[in-house]
Short mmCIF file of C-alpha atoms in Angstrom, two decimals:
data_model
loop_
_atom_site.label_atom_id
_atom_site.label_comp_id
_atom_site.label_asym_id
_atom_site.label_seq_id
_atom_site.Cartn_x
_atom_site.Cartn_y
_atom_site.Cartn_z
CA MET N 1 -19.28 -10.81 1.53
CA LEU N 2 -16.06 -13.42 0.68
CA GLU N 3 -13.86 -15.26 2.83
CA VAL N 4 -11.05 -17.73 1.85
CA ARG N 5 -9.55 -20.38 3.92
CA ASP N 6 -6.20 -22.03 2.59
CA LEU N 7 -6.65 -21.68 -0.61
CA ARG N 8 -4.08 -23.85 -2.28
CA VAL N 9 -3.77 -24.73 -6.19
CA ALA N 10 -1.11 -27.18 -7.96
CA TYR N 11 -0.60 -28.02 -11.59
CA GLY N 12 0.54 -31.94 -11.98
CA GLY N 13 1.59 -31.85 -8.10
CA THR N 14 3.85 -28.46 -8.52
CA PRO N 15 2.13 -25.84 -6.16
CA ALA N 16 1.24 -22.62 -7.56
CA VAL N 17 -0.82 -20.94 -4.61
CA ARG N 18 -0.12 -22.32 -0.81
CA GLY N 19 -2.58 -21.65 1.83
CA VAL N 20 -4.06 -18.08 0.76
CA SER N 21 -6.57 -17.24 3.31
CA PHE N 22 -8.39 -13.79 3.92
CA THR N 23 -11.73 -11.43 4.17
CA LEU N 24 -13.41 -8.99 1.99
CA GLU N 25 -16.35 -7.31 3.17
CA PRO N 26 -18.96 -5.21 0.96
CA GLY N 27 -17.82 -1.71 -0.43
CA ARG N 28 -14.19 -2.37 0.11
CA THR N 29 -11.04 -3.06 -1.98
CA LEU N 30 -9.11 -5.48 -1.50
CA GLY N 31 -5.14 -5.13 -4.10
CA VAL N 32 -3.24 -7.84 -5.02
CA ALA N 33 0.29 -7.32 -5.74
CA GLY N 34 3.78 -9.30 -6.21
CA GLU N 35 6.28 -10.57 -9.07
CA SER N 36 5.00 -12.55 -11.92
CA GLY N 37 5.07 -15.76 -11.28
CA CYS N 38 3.72 -15.79 -7.16
CA GLY N 39 0.61 -16.86 -7.72
CA LYS N 40 -2.48 -13.68 -7.86
CA SER N 41 -3.60 -14.59 -11.12
CA THR N 42 -3.74 -18.84 -10.13
CA MET N 43 -5.66 -17.70 -7.18
CA ALA N 44 -7.91 -14.69 -8.76
CA LEU N 45 -9.35 -17.67 -10.81
CA GLY N 46 -9.38 -20.25 -8.37
CA LEU N 47 -12.13 -17.91 -6.77
CA LEU N 48 -14.27 -18.56 -9.61
CA ARG N 49 -13.12 -21.94 -10.35
CA LEU N 50 -12.17 -21.06 -13.54
CA LEU N 51 -8.35 -22.61 -13.69
CA PRO N 52 -8.25 -25.41 -16.02
CA ALA N 53 -9.83 -29.09 -15.31
CA THR N 54 -5.83 -30.35 -14.48
CA ALA N 55 -6.02 -28.31 -11.63
CA GLN N 56 -5.84 -29.73 -8.19
CA VAL N 57 -7.88 -26.78 -5.69
CA SER N 58 -8.50 -27.12 -2.03
CA GLY N 59 -9.44 -25.03 0.74
CA GLU N 60 -12.64 -22.97 0.73
CA VAL N 61 -14.05 -20.32 -0.56
CA ILE N 62 -16.95 -19.45 1.00
CA PHE N 63 -19.27 -16.39 -0.77
CA LYS N 64 -22.15 -15.18 0.35
CA GLY N 65 -22.27 -18.04 2.34
CA GLU N 66 -22.04 -20.76 0.06
CA ASN N 67 -18.56 -23.20 -0.79
CA LEU N 68 -17.66 -22.60 -4.19
CA LEU N 69 -15.40 -25.28 -3.89
CA THR N 70 -17.36 -27.44 -3.43
CA ALA N 71 -20.72 -26.29 -5.57
CA ARG N 72 -22.72 -27.51 -8.27
CA TRP N 73 -21.56 -27.18 -11.66
CA ALA N 74 -25.07 -25.44 -12.27
CA ARG N 75 -25.01 -23.06 -9.21
CA LEU N 76 -21.81 -22.55 -10.33
CA ARG N 77 -22.60 -21.28 -13.66
CA ALA N 78 -25.29 -19.03 -11.98
CA VAL N 79 -23.24 -17.43 -10.54
CA ARG N 80 -20.66 -16.13 -12.48
CA TRP N 81 -21.55 -12.78 -13.70
CA SER N 82 -24.98 -12.37 -11.55
CA ALA N 83 -23.04 -12.88 -8.30
CA ALA N 84 -19.35 -12.49 -8.98
CA SER N 85 -17.25 -11.31 -12.28
CA VAL N 86 -13.98 -10.90 -13.70
CA VAL N 87 -12.22 -8.44 -15.61
CA PHE N 88 -9.34 -10.75 -17.71
CA GLN N 89 -5.94 -8.71 -18.43
CA GLY N 90 -5.61 -8.15 -22.37
CA ALA N 91 -9.12 -7.22 -23.23
CA MET N 92 -8.29 -7.70 -27.10
CA SER N 93 -7.55 -11.02 -26.93
CA ALA N 94 -10.48 -11.40 -24.13
CA LEU N 95 -13.45 -10.29 -26.43
CA ASN N 96 -14.77 -12.02 -29.42
CA PRO N 97 -13.24 -10.55 -32.97
CA VAL N 98 -16.25 -11.41 -34.87
CA ARG N 99 -19.11 -10.45 -32.83
CA THR N 100 -20.30 -6.85 -32.25
CA ILE N 101 -19.87 -5.14 -28.92
CA GLY N 102 -23.70 -4.74 -28.04
CA GLU N 103 -24.20 -8.54 -28.58
CA GLN N 104 -21.08 -9.60 -26.44
CA LEU N 105 -22.78 -7.31 -23.56
CA CYS N 106 -26.21 -8.52 -24.29
CA GLU N 107 -25.64 -12.48 -24.24
CA PRO N 108 -25.05 -12.74 -19.83
CA ILE N 109 -28.21 -9.86 -19.50
CA LEU N 110 -30.14 -12.64 -21.08
CA LEU N 111 -28.42 -15.46 -19.68
CA HIS N 112 -28.74 -14.19 -16.15
CA ASP N 113 -31.33 -11.53 -16.28
CA LYS N 114 -33.93 -14.24 -18.17
CA THR N 115 -34.95 -10.67 -20.28
CA THR N 116 -36.41 -9.79 -23.43
CA HIS N 117 -33.81 -8.69 -26.41
CA LYS N 118 -35.12 -5.02 -26.49
CA GLN N 119 -34.48 -4.55 -22.60
CA ALA N 120 -30.93 -6.41 -22.98
CA ARG N 121 -30.08 -3.85 -26.15
CA GLN N 122 -31.00 -0.62 -23.48
CA ARG N 123 -28.97 -2.03 -20.37
CA ALA N 124 -26.31 -2.62 -22.71
CA ALA N 125 -26.85 1.21 -23.68
CA GLU N 126 -26.37 1.97 -20.31
CA LEU N 127 -23.94 0.19 -19.24
CA MET N 128 -21.75 1.82 -22.32
CA GLU N 129 -22.52 4.79 -20.90
CA SER N 130 -21.44 4.29 -17.75
CA VAL N 131 -18.27 3.54 -18.35
CA GLY N 132 -17.75 6.67 -20.51
CA LEU N 133 -18.63 5.48 -23.95
CA PRO N 134 -21.75 6.23 -26.37
CA PRO N 135 -24.06 3.98 -26.38
CA GLU N 136 -24.18 4.35 -30.99
CA ARG N 137 -20.76 2.17 -30.69
CA LEU N 138 -22.85 -1.27 -29.09
CA ARG N 139 -22.19 -1.70 -33.43
CA GLY N 140 -19.06 -1.78 -33.51
CA TYR N 141 -16.41 -4.45 -33.35
CA PRO N 142 -13.76 -4.48 -30.75
CA HIS N 143 -10.98 -4.03 -33.32
CA GLU N 144 -12.85 -0.64 -34.02
CA PHE N 145 -11.92 0.37 -29.98
CA SER N 146 -8.57 1.76 -28.69
CA GLY N 147 -6.85 -0.57 -25.43
CA GLY N 148 -8.65 2.00 -23.10
CA GLN N 149 -11.81 1.86 -24.45
CA ARG N 150 -11.55 -2.05 -25.16
CA GLN N 151 -11.19 -2.50 -21.19
CA ARG N 152 -13.67 0.21 -20.36
CA ILE N 153 -15.70 -2.96 -22.24
CA MET N 154 -14.43 -5.41 -20.26
CA ILE N 155 -15.65 -3.28 -16.73
CA ALA N 156 -19.45 -3.10 -18.04
CA MET N 157 -18.93 -6.61 -19.52
CA ALA N 158 -18.27 -7.66 -15.64
CA LEU N 159 -21.25 -5.19 -14.39
CA ALA N 160 -23.68 -6.29 -17.02
CA CYS N 161 -25.41 -8.57 -14.08
CA ARG N 162 -24.64 -5.95 -11.37
CA PRO N 163 -22.34 -8.16 -9.43
CA ASP N 164 -22.17 -8.13 -5.71
CA LEU N 165 -17.85 -8.38 -6.21
CA ILE N 166 -15.39 -7.91 -9.21
CA ILE N 167 -12.15 -9.40 -9.17
CA ALA N 168 -10.05 -6.97 -12.11
CA ASP N 169 -6.57 -9.08 -13.15
CA GLU N 170 -4.29 -5.84 -13.93
CA PRO N 171 -6.90 -3.94 -15.71
CA THR N 172 -4.70 -0.88 -16.36
CA THR N 173 -2.04 -3.00 -17.97
CA ALA N 174 0.08 -1.49 -21.39
CA LEU N 175 -2.42 1.52 -20.82
CA ASP N 176 -1.17 5.15 -20.94
CA VAL N 177 -1.19 6.64 -17.85
CA MET N 178 -4.48 8.93 -18.49
CA VAL N 179 -6.45 6.46 -19.60
CA GLN N 180 -5.23 4.27 -16.43
CA ALA N 181 -6.49 7.27 -14.42
CA GLN N 182 -9.62 7.46 -15.92
CA ILE N 183 -10.12 3.52 -15.26
CA MET N 184 -9.39 4.35 -11.58
CA ASP N 185 -11.38 6.73 -11.30
CA LEU N 186 -14.17 4.56 -12.87
CA LEU N 187 -13.95 1.31 -10.53
CA SER N 188 -13.38 3.42 -7.32
CA GLY N 189 -16.90 5.22 -8.42
CA LEU N 190 -18.73 2.00 -8.57
CA VAL N 191 -17.38 0.45 -5.73
CA ARG N 192 -18.28 4.51 -3.54
CA GLU N 193 -21.42 4.16 -5.58
CA SER N 194 -22.73 1.01 -5.36
CA GLY N 195 -21.07 -0.91 -2.78
CA ILE N 196 -19.59 -3.91 -5.06
CA ALA N 197 -16.06 -5.36 -3.36
CA VAL N 198 -13.01 -5.44 -5.61
CA ILE N 199 -10.45 -7.74 -5.37
CA MET N 200 -7.69 -5.39 -7.81
CA ILE N 201 -4.35 -7.50 -9.34
CA SER N 202 -1.43 -5.53 -9.79
CA HIS N 203 1.73 -4.89 -10.37
CA ASP N 204 1.63 -1.03 -9.88
CA LEU N 205 1.67 -0.26 -6.03
CA SER N 206 0.72 3.41 -7.16
CA VAL N 207 -2.30 2.50 -8.52
CA LEU N 208 -2.60 0.05 -5.58
CA ALA N 209 -2.13 2.54 -2.85
CA GLN N 210 -4.74 4.80 -4.49
CA LEU N 211 -7.46 2.56 -5.18
CA CYS N 212 -7.68 -0.30 -3.10
CA ASP N 213 -8.66 -0.34 1.07
CA THR N 214 -6.41 -3.04 2.13
CA LEU N 215 -3.38 -4.23 0.24
CA ALA N 216 -2.13 -7.98 0.28
CA ILE N 217 1.66 -9.23 -0.64
CA MET N 218 2.21 -12.50 -2.45
CA TYR N 219 5.59 -14.37 -2.97
CA GLY N 220 6.25 -18.05 -3.53
CA GLY N 221 2.37 -18.43 -3.55
CA ARG N 222 1.78 -17.32 -0.69
CA ILE N 223 0.85 -14.12 1.43
CA VAL N 224 3.80 -12.82 3.01
CA GLU N 225 2.39 -9.10 4.17
CA GLN N 226 -0.97 -7.89 4.85
CA GLY N 227 -2.87 -3.99 5.94
CA PRO N 228 -4.14 -0.96 5.26
CA ALA N 229 -2.80 -0.25 1.49
CA ARG N 230 -1.22 3.25 2.30
CA GLU N 231 0.54 1.85 5.40
CA LEU N 232 1.91 -0.96 4.33
CA ILE N 233 3.35 0.75 0.80
CA GLY N 234 4.93 3.31 3.76
CA ASP N 235 6.32 1.40 5.72
CA PRO N 236 6.62 -2.20 5.03
CA ARG N 237 7.78 -4.79 7.68
CA HIS N 238 8.66 -7.63 5.10
CA PRO N 239 11.40 -7.06 3.23
CA TYR N 240 10.15 -8.69 0.16
CA THR N 241 7.67 -5.33 0.49
CA ARG N 242 10.05 -3.66 1.27
CA ALA N 243 11.88 -4.57 -2.09
CA LEU N 244 8.58 -3.68 -4.30
CA ALA N 245 8.37 -0.49 -3.62
CA GLY N 246 11.90 0.52 -3.53
CA ALA N 247 11.68 -0.81 -7.03
CA PHE N 248 9.38 2.58 -7.90
CA PRO N 249 11.52 5.83 -8.47
CA ALA N 250 10.45 8.32 -6.28
CA ILE N 251 9.34 11.33 -8.46
CA GLY N 252 11.28 14.41 -7.47
CA ASP N 253 14.08 12.22 -6.42
CA PRO N 254 16.91 11.74 -8.80
CA ALA N 255 18.93 9.38 -6.28
CA SER N 256 15.59 6.78 -6.39
CA ARG N 257 15.49 7.54 -10.19
CA ARG N 258 18.40 6.75 -11.25
CA ASN N 259 19.81 3.95 -8.72
CA PRO N 260 16.02 2.29 -8.09
CA MET N 261 16.55 -0.74 -5.22
CA GLY N 262 15.28 -3.94 -7.49
CA LEU N 263 15.70 -6.92 -6.21
CA ALA N 264 18.16 -9.94 -7.78
CA GLY N 265 16.68 -13.26 -8.76
CA ASP N 266 13.53 -15.17 -9.66
CA PRO N 267 10.70 -16.21 -7.73
CA PRO N 268 10.85 -20.06 -6.19
CA ARG N 269 9.29 -22.66 -8.47
CA GLY N 270 8.42 -26.33 -7.27
CA ASP N 271 7.92 -27.38 -3.60
CA LEU N 272 9.40 -24.61 -1.26
CA GLY N 273 10.40 -26.39 1.52
CA ALA N 274 10.86 -25.28 5.04
CA GLY N 275 11.42 -21.97 6.09
CA CYS N 276 11.18 -18.27 4.52
CA ALA N 277 10.16 -18.84 0.49
CA PHE N 278 11.83 -15.08 0.41
CA ALA N 279 14.93 -16.41 2.54
CA PRO N 280 17.71 -17.26 -0.32
CA ARG N 281 16.73 -13.63 -1.90
CA CYS N 282 16.79 -11.77 1.71
CA GLY N 283 19.74 -10.22 2.63
CA ASP N 284 18.51 -9.91 6.44
CA ALA N 285 17.67 -14.18 6.59
CA GLY N 286 19.46 -15.79 9.60
CA ASP N 287 18.80 -19.46 10.67
CA ALA N 288 15.65 -18.96 11.97
CA CYS N 289 14.15 -17.98 8.43
CA ARG N 290 15.88 -20.73 6.37
CA THR N 291 14.74 -23.57 8.99
CA GLY N 292 11.95 -22.49 11.59
CA GLU N 293 7.77 -22.31 10.81
CA VAL N 294 6.65 -19.00 9.02
CA VAL N 295 2.98 -17.63 9.37
CA LEU N 296 1.93 -14.06 9.26
CA TRP N 297 2.53 -12.64 12.73
CA PRO N 298 1.01 -9.72 13.89
CA SER N 299 2.84 -7.23 12.81
CA GLY N 300 0.71 -3.86 13.84
CA PRO N 301 -2.99 -2.35 13.79
CA ALA N 302 -5.02 -4.17 11.25
CA ARG N 303 -1.31 -5.38 10.20
CA THR N 304 0.05 -9.29 9.39
CA ALA N 305 3.43 -10.10 7.71
CA ALA N 306 5.09 -13.45 7.38
CA CYS N 307 8.74 -12.12 8.67
CA VAL N 308 10.93 -13.61 12.00
CA ARG N 309 11.72 -9.64 12.03
CA VAL N 310 8.41 -9.09 13.06
CA LEU N 311 8.59 -11.65 16.50
CA GLU N 312 11.71 -10.73 17.66
CA GLY N 313 11.41 -6.98 17.51
CA GLU N 314 13.46 -5.41 14.71
CA VAL N 315 10.49 -4.87 12.70
CA HIS N 316 8.48 -2.30 15.49
CA ALA N 317 4.74 -2.01 14.88
#
């Protein structure tokens, strides 16, 4: 359904996404993780050309056989909502505070499905029920809903025109654990029952391990490790992935809770130059890491990692 080839995004000449490539099949979920500033949201918004006009974007985004980066604006507007939609982080800022939920749910249906107001209202009621909210609340305004309920409404809006692809940018951020579990169950059910494809962006590796089939770890605007989600988290091959996994304390393990692994420093900015972008923060970095070309190498069945230790045999597949 989706094939991304060498996607690159820069702001004012400063690179933010540096050659990201991946594929996604119908009925599958791809998780994307990494620190803030690693390029996750920029990559996701670049897929549907939702970035500012000042962003420089190159590469190919082949969605259902069509390159969205070269598509005409009229065609791109037709693809958004009806074929691919986005669940933005921060549901309160994404919803219009002076319009009812019903009006906001009906708008994309009326625009893309060319239906009547009565039919759009019926579809909006179905969407509310599908995310566990009573249809009577279509008359309500965003401030009358809790954070978890607003996030469910955002998911309902993303589903309004029955898209084939949903990009969910941290949909469980700032939600309590009970609501977070409900949102994950909802997304899992949609993938299972409707066969849609989902790109899920999150800082929470436990959420991605539970929800996603494949996981991509981003650092410095690049994918540094990719593979089956549970395998990748349970047995990371890249030192950055190990650091991310180690930052989460294990339940029932007092030692990890009191002394989480963590990682000093910040993600890189600007031109990275030669070598591995993670080398300045990596305790295992050698000369080959700082000077050689680093790409995604095979690191096991259906797995890749951008670490020279994989080639040197120090990370066993």
